[in-house]
Coordinates of C-alpha atoms and ligand atoms in Angstrom, one line a residue:
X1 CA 16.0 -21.0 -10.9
X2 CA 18.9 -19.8 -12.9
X3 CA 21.0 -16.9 -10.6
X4 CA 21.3 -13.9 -13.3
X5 CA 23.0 -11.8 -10.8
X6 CA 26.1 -11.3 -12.6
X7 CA 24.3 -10.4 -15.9
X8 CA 21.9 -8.3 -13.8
X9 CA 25.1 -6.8 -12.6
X10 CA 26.8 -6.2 -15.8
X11 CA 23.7 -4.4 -16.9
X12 CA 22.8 -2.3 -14.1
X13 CA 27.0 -0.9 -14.3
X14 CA 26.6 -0.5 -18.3
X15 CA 23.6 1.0 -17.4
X16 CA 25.0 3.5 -15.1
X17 CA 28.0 4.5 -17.3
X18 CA 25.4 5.2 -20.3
X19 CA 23.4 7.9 -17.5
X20 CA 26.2 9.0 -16.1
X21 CA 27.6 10.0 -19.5
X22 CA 24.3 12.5 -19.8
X23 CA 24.2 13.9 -16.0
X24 CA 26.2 12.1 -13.8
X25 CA 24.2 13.5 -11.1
X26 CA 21.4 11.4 -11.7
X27 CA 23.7 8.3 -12.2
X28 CA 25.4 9.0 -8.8
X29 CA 21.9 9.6 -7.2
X30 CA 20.9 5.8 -8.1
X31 CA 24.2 4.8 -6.5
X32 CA 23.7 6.0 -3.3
X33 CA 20.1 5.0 -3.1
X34 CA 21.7 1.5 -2.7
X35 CA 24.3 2.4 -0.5
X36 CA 21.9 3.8 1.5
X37 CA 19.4 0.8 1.2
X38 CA 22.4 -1.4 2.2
X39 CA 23.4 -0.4 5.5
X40 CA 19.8 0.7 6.8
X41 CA 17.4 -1.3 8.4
X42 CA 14.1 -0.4 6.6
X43 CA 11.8 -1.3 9.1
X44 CA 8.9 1.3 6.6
X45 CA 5.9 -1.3 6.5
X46 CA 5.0 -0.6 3.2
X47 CA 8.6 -0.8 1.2
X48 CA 10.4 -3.8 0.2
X49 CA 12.8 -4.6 -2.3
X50 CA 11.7 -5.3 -6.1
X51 CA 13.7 -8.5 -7.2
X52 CA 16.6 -7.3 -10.1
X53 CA 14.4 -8.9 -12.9
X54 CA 11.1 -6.8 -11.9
X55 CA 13.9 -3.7 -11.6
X56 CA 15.1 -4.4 -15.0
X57 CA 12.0 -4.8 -17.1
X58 CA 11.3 -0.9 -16.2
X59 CA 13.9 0.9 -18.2
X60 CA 13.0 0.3 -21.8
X61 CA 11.6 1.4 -24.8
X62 CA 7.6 0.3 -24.0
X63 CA 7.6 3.7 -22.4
X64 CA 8.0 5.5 -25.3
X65 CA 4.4 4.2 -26.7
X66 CA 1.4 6.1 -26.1
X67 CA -1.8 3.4 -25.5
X68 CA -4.9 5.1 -24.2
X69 CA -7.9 3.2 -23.8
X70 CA -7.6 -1.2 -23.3
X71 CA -6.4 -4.2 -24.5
X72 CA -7.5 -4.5 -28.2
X73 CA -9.4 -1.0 -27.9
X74 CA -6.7 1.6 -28.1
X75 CA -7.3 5.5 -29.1
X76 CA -3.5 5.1 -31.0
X77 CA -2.6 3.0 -33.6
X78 CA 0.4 0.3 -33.1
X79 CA -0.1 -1.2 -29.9
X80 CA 0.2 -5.2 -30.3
X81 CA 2.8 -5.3 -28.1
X82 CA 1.4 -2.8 -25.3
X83 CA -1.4 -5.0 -25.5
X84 CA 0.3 -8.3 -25.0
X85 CA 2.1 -6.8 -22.1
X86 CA -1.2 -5.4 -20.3
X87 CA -2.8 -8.9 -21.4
X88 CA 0.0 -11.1 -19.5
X89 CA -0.1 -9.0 -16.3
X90 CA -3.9 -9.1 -15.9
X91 CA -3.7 -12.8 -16.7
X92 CA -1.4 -13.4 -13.8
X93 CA -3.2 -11.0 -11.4
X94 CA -6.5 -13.1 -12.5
X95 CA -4.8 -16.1 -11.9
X96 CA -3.0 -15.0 -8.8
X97 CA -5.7 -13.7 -6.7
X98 CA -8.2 -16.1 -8.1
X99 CA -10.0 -12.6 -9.4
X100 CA -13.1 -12.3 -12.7
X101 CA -11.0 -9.8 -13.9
X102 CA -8.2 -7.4 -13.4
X103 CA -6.8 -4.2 -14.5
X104 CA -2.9 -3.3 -14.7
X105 CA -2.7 0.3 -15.4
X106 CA -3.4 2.3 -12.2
X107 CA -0.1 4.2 -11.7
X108 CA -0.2 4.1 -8.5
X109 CA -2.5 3.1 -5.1
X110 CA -4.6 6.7 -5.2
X111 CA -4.9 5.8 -9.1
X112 CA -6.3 2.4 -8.4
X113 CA -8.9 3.8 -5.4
X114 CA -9.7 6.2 -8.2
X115 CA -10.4 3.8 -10.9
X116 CA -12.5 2.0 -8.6
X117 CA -14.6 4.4 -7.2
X118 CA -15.7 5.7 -10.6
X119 CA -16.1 2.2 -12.1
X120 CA -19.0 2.2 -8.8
X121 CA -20.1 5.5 -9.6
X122 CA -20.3 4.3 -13.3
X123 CA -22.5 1.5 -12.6
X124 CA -23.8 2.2 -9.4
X125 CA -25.5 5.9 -10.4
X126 CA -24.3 6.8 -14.2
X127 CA -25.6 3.7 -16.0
X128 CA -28.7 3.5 -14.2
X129 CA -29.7 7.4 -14.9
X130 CA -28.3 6.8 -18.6
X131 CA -31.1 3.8 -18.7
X132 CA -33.9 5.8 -17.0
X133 CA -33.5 8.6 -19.7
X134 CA -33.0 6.5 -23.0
X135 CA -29.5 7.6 -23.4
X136 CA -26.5 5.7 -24.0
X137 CA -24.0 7.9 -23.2
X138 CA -23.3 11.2 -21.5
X139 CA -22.8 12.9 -24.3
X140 CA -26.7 11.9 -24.9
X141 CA -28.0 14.0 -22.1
X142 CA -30.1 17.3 -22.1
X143 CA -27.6 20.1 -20.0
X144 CA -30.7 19.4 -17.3
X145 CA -30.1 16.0 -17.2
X146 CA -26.3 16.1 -16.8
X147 CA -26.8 18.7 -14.2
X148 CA -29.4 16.3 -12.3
X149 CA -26.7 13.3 -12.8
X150 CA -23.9 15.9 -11.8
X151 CA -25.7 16.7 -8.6
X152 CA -26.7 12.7 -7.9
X153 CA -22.9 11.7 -8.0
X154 CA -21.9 14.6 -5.3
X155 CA -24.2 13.2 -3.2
X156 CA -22.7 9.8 -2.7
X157 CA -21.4 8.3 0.7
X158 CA -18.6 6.2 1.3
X159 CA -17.7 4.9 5.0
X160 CA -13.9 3.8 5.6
X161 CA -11.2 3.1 8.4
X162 CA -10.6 6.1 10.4
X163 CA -7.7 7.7 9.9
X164 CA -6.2 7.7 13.3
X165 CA -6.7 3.9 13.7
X166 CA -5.2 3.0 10.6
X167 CA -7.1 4.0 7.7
X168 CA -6.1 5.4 4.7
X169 CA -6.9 9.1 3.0
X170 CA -7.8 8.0 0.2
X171 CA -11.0 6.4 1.7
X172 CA -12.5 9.7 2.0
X173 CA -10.6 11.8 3.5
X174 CA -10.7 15.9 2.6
X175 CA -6.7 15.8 1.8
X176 CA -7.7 13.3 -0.5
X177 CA -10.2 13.6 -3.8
X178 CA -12.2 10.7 -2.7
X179 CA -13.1 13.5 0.7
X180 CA -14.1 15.9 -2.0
X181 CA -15.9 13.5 -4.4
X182 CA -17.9 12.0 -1.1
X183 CA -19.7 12.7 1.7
X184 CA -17.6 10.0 4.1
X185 CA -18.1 8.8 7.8
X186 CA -15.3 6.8 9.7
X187 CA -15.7 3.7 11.2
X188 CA -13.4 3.8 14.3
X189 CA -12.0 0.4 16.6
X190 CA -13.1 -0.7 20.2
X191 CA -12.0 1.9 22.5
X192 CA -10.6 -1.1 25.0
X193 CA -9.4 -3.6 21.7
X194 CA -8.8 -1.2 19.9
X195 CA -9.5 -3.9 17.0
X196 CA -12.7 -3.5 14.3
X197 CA -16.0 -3.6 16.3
X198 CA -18.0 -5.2 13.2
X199 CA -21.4 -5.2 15.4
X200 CA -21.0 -1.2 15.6
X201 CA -20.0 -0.9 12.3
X202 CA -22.9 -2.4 11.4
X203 CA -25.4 -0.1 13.1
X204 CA -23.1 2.9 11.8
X205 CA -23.8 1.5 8.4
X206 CA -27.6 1.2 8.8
X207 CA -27.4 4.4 9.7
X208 CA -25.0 6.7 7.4
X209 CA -26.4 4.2 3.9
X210 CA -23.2 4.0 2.2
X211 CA -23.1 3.6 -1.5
X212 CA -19.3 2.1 -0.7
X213 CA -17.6 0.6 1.8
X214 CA -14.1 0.9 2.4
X215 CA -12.6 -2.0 4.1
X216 CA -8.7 -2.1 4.6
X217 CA -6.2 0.2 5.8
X218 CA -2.6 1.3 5.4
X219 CA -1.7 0.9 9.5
X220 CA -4.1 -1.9 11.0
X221 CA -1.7 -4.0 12.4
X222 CA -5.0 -7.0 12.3
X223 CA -6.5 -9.2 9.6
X224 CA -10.1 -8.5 8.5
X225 CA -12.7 -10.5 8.6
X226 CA -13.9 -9.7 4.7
X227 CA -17.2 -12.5 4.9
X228 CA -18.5 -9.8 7.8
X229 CA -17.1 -7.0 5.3
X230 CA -19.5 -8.7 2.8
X231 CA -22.1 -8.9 5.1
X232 CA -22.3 -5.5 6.5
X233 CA -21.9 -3.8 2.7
X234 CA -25.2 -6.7 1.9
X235 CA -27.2 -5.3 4.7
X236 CA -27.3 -1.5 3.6
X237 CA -27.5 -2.1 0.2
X238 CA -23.5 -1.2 -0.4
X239 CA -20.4 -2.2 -2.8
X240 CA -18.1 -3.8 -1.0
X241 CA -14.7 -2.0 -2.3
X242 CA -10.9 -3.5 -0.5
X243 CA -7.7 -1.7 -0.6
X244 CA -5.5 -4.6 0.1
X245 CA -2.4 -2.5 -0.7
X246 CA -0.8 -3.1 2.5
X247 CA -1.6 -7.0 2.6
X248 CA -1.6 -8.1 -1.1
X249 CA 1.7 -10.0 -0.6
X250 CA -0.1 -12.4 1.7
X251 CA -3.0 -12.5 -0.1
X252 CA -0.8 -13.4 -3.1
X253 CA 1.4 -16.2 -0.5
X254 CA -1.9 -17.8 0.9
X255 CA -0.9 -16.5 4.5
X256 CA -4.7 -14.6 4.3
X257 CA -7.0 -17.3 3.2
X258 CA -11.0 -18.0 3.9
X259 CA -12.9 -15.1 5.3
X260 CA -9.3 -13.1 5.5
X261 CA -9.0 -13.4 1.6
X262 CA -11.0 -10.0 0.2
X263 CA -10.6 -11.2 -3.2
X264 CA -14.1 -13.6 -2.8
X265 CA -15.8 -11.1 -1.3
X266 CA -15.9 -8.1 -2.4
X267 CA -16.8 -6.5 -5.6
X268 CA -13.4 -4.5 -6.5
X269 CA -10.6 -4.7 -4.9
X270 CA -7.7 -2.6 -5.7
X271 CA -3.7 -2.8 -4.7
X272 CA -0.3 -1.3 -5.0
X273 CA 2.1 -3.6 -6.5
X274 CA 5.2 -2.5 -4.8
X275 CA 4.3 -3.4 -1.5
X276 CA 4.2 -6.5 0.6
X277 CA 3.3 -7.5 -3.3
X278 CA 7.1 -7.0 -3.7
X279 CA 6.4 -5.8 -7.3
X280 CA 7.2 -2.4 -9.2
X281 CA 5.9 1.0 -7.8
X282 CA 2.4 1.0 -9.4
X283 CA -1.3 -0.4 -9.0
X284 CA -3.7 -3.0 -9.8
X285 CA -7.5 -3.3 -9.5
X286 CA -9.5 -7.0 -9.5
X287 CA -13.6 -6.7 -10.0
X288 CA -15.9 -9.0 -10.1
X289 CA -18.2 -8.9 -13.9
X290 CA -20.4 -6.8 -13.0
X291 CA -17.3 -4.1 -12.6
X292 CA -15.0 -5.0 -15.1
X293 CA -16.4 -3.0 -18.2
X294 CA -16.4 -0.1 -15.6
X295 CA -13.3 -0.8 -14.2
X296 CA -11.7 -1.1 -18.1
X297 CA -13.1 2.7 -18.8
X298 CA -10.2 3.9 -15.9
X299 CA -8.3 5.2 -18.5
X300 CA -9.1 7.8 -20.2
X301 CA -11.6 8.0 -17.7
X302 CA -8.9 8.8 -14.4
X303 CA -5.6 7.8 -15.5
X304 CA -3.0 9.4 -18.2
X305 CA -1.8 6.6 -20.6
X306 CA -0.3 3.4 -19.5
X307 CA 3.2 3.3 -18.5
X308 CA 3.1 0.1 -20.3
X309 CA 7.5 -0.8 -19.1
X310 CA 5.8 -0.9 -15.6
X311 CA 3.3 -3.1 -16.6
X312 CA 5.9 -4.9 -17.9
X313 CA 7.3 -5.0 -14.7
X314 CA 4.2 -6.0 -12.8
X315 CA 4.0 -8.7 -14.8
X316 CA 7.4 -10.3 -14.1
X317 CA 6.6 -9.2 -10.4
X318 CA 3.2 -11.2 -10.5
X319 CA 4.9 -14.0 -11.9
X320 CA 7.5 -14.5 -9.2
X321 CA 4.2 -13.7 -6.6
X322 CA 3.0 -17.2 -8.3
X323 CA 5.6 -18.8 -7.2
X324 CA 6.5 -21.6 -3.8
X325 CA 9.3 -19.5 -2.5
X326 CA 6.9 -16.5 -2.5
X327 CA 4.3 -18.3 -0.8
X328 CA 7.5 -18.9 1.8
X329 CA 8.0 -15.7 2.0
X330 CA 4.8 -14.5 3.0
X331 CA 4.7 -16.7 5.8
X332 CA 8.1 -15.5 6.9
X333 CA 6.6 -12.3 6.7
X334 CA 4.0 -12.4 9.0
X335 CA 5.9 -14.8 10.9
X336 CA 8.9 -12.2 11.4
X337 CA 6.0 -9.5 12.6
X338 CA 5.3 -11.8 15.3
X339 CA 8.3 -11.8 16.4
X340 CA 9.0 -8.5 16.2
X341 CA 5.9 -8.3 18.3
X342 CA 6.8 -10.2 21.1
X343 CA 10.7 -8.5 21.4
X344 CA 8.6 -5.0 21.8
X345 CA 6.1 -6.5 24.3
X346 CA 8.4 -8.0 26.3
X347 CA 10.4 -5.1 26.8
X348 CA 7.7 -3.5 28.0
X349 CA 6.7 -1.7 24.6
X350 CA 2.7 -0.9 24.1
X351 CA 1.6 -1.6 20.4
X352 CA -1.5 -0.9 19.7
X353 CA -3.8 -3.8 19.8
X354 CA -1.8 -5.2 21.7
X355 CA 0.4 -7.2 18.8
X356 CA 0.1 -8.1 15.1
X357 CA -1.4 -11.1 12.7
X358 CA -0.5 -9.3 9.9
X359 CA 3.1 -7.3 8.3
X360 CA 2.8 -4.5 10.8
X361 CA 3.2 -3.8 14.4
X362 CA 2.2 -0.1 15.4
X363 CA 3.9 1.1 18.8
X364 CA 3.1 3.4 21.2
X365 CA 6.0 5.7 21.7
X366 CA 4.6 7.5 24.8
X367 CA 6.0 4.4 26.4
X368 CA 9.1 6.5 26.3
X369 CA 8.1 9.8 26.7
X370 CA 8.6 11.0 23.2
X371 CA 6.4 11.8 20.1
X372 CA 6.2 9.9 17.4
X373 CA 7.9 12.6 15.4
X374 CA 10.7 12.6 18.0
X375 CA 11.2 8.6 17.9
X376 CA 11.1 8.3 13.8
X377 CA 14.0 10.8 14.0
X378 CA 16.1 9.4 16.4
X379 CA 15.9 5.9 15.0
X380 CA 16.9 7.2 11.7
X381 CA 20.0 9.1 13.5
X382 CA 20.4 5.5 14.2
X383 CA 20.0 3.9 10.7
X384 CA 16.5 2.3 11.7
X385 CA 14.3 3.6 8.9
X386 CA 10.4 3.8 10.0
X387 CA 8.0 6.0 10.2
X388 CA 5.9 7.8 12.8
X389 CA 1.7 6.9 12.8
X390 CA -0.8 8.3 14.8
X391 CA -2.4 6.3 17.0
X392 CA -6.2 5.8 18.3
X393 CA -7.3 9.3 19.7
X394 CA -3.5 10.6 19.5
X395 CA -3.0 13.4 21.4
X396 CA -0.3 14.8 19.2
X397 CA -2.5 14.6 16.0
X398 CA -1.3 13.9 12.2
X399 CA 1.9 15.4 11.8
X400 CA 3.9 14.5 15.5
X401 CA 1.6 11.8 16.2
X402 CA 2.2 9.0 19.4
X403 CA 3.0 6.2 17.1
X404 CA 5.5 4.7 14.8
X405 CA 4.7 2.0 12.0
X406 CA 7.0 -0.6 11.5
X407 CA 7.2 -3.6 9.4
X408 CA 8.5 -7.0 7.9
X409 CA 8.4 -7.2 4.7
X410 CA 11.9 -5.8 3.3
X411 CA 13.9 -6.9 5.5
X412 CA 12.1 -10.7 5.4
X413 CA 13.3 -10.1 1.5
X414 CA 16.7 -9.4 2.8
X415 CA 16.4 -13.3 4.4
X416 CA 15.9 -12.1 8.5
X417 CA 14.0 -14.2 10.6
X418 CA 12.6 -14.4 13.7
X419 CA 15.9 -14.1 16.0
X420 CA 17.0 -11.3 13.6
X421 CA 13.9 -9.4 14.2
X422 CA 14.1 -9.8 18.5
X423 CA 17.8 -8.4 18.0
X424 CA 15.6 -5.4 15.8
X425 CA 13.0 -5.0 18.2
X426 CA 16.2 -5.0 20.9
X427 CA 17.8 -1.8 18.8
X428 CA 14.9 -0.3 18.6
X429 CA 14.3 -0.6 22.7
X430 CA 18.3 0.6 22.9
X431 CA 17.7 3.9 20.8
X432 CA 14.5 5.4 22.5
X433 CA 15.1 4.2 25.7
X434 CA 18.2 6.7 25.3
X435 CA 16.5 9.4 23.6
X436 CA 14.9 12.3 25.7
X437 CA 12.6 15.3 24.6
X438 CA 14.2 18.5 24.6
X439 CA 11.3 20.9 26.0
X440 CA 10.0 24.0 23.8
X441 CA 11.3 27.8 24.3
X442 CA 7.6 27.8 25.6
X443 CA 8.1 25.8 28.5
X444 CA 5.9 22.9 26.9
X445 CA 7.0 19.7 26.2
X446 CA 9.0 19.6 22.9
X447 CA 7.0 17.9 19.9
X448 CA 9.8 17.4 17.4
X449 CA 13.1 17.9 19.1
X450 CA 15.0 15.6 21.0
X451 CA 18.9 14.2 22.2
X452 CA 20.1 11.0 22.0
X453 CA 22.5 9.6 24.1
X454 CA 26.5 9.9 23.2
X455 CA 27.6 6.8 21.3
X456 CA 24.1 4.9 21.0
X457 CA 23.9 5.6 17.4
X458 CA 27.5 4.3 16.2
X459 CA 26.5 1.5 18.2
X460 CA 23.5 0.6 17.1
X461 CA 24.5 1.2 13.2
X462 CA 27.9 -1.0 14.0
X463 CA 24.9 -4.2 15.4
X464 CA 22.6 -3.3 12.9
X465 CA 25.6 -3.3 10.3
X466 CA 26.2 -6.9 11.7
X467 CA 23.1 -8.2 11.3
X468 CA 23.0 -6.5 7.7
X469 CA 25.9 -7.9 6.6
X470 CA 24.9 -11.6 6.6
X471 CA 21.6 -10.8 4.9
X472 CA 23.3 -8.8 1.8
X473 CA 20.9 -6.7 -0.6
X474 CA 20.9 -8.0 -3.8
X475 CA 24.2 -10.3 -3.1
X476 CA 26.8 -10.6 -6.0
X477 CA 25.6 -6.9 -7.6
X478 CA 28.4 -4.8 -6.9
X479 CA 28.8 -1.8 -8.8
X480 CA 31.9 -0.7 -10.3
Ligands
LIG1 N1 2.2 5.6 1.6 C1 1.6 4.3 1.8 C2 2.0 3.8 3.2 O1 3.1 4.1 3.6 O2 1.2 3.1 3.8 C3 0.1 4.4 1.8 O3 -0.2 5.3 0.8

């Protein structure tokens, strides 16, 4: 492939010079978000770097068309172009994932959970109702009858991932809309394994009658086994819904095939693109036929019009995702997380689980006395970007938590491999091993302050600057 990097170069300075000439505040901003993004080690398992063609495609004039409604079906007149945009990113996502049908708008992950759980409720309860009272539409009903449908949707159930062993909020969780729109039950792990307990989730299942269930998770550091997924959502009578935000790059790179592919076996699936995906900030959802007409109604329906320059972007990015060298670097990916896995272990670091088969390794950070709030902060003091995570039954709840999440797939973008990631895992040893909790004017122990030893942060950022150094970001852009 043809290196652009000096064009891409010219165009990001010219770029800059045209911003800064309006406020310079925002052109310096962008700057120093690469500086930054240079000289740390983002170890946050759910960043990565977008390549400089996805970048580019976002800053242009598509996002000055309004496009409500879908391809071909749009509430403004004018929009050949918005559609061919939208029609060439679903057509790679379709290709991609091997999906009936998918949807580029969602704006972002909450927006793609959204679109799918009302595409379910839409088909699921709405058109059902709509059919049993000779209406085709809502706007058909008696006040009565809307009421009645009003009160069958708030009485839905969706079961997902417990929070504190990886899950996400928005797979019902009261922070989250889906918690308000449902009534939800968690599925937890094995108290011993601490991996999915699919016999238990079963009998939960049978029990609780979920119109939805959730399977994926935002800090699993497992695969899923989606055929049992499939079987457990069969068995109550359930829509088998995916988030496979955290793992679409190696769904998209073949690393997750077979029963570990979700795509096959459940009936929407829905993603972030800017993940392990390695695409533009933004979302995606796949369905099966049965959703797709539901699935198309997500905007107006949930979402604000297209930002049709990021689906621009998602297409380049879904392009490059259908490429060999992505395929090679999803491997690297979960590869890297092995190894990553083992340099913790064997410095005598618990992860939960007890390792990884996926982008993530969660770690226990009472191995060194400290919170997880205590250990995200002195790793970044250190230029190791993460970020804390509870953990199964953590003592320190949500917000200080006993965990911290790290991850492979930015700095596999950045070219590291498996030595460079036991020279991470090393770093990350050297920096809490030397940090200590400071205890709390109550005589407790301290949640959130700490010290770290004299010294071990220049140090660290001087090895970690080494091992940056031969993996450049972006090489050959430097900005004048
Ligand atoms: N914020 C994302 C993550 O870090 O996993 C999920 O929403």
């Amino acid at each position: 492939m043809t290196d652009h990097t000096a064009t891409a170069a010219h165009a990001f300075n010219d770029t800059l010079s045209v911003i800064a000439s309006v406020e310079p505040r925002i052109a310096d901003a962008i700057r120093s978000e690469l500086a930054d993004q240079r000289v740390s080690l983002k170890l946050i398992a759910s960043e990565n770097y977008a390549s400089l063609a996805t970048l580019l495609t976002m800053g242009n004039w598509l996002s000055d068309k309004y496009a409500e409604g879908t391809i071909g079906h749009r509430f403004y007149a004018g929009c050949q172009h918005v559609d061919a945009v939208e029609a060439v990113a679903a057509e790679h996502a379709r290709e991609l994932f091997g999906a009936e049908y998918a949807y580029a708008q969602p704006h972002s992950g909450i927006d793609a959970n959204l679109v799918a759980y009302w595409a379910i409720l839409n088909a699921r309860v709405e058109s059902p109702a709509l059919s049993r009272l000779g209406a085709r539409t809502v706007n058909d009903l008696t006040e009565a009858d809307w009421e009645a449908l009003r009160a069958e949707f708030n009485t839905q159930r969706v079961m997902g991932m417990s929070l504190d062993v990886g899950g996400h909020l928005t797979h019902g969780f009261r922070p989250n809309i889906s918690g308000k729109m449902f009534h939800q039950r968690s599925y937890g792990t094995d108290p011993t394994t601490e991996l999915i307990d699919y016999d238990k989730l079963l009998a939960d299942a049978k029990e609780f009658k979920p119109l939805i269930l959730v399977a994926g998770y935002s800090a699993y550091p497992r695969r899923v086994n989606f055929a049992r997924m499939r079987e457990i959502a069969d068995a109550v009578g359930a829509v088998l819904f995916v988030d496979m935000a955290h793992f679409a790059g190696l769904v998209a790179g073949k690393v997750f095939t077979g029963e570990e592919d979700p795509v096959p076996y459940a009936d929407i699936v829905a993603t972030t693109t800017h993940k392990s995906l390695r695409g533009p900030r933004g979302g995606l959802v796949l369905a099966t036929k049965e959703f797709a007409e539901f699935v198309d109604k997500g905007c107006p329906m949930v979402l604000g019009g297209p930002l049709s320059h990021m689906m621009a972007a998602k297409a380049v990015a879904l392009a490059e995702a259908r490429t060999r060298p992505f395929r090679t670097y999803a491997q690297a990916v979960a590869d890297n997380a092995q190894s990553l896995a083992e340099g913790l272990l064997k410095r005598g670091v618990r992860l939960v689980t007890g390792g990884t088969d996926n982008h993530l390794v969660l770690f226990d950070t009472t191995t060194f006395g400290l919170t997880g709030r205590q250990a995200e902060s002195a790793l970044l003091d250190a230029g190791v970007v993460t970020n804390r995570n509870s953990i199964p039954n953590d003592p320190n709840g949500a917000w200080y938590t006993s965990g911290v999440r790290i991850g492979t797939p930015a700095l596999t973008s950045r070219g590291f491999g498996a030595a460079e990631f036991d020279e991470v895992a090393d770093l990350i040893v050297g920096v809490l091993s030397s940090t200590l909790p400071v205890t709390a004017s109550n005589g407790q122990p301290g949640k959130a302050k700490y010290t770290l030893a004299d010294g071990v942060a220049s140090r660290t950022k001087a090895r970690a600057a080494e091992l940056l150094d031969k993996f450049p970001l972006y090489p050959g852009l430097e900005l004048t």
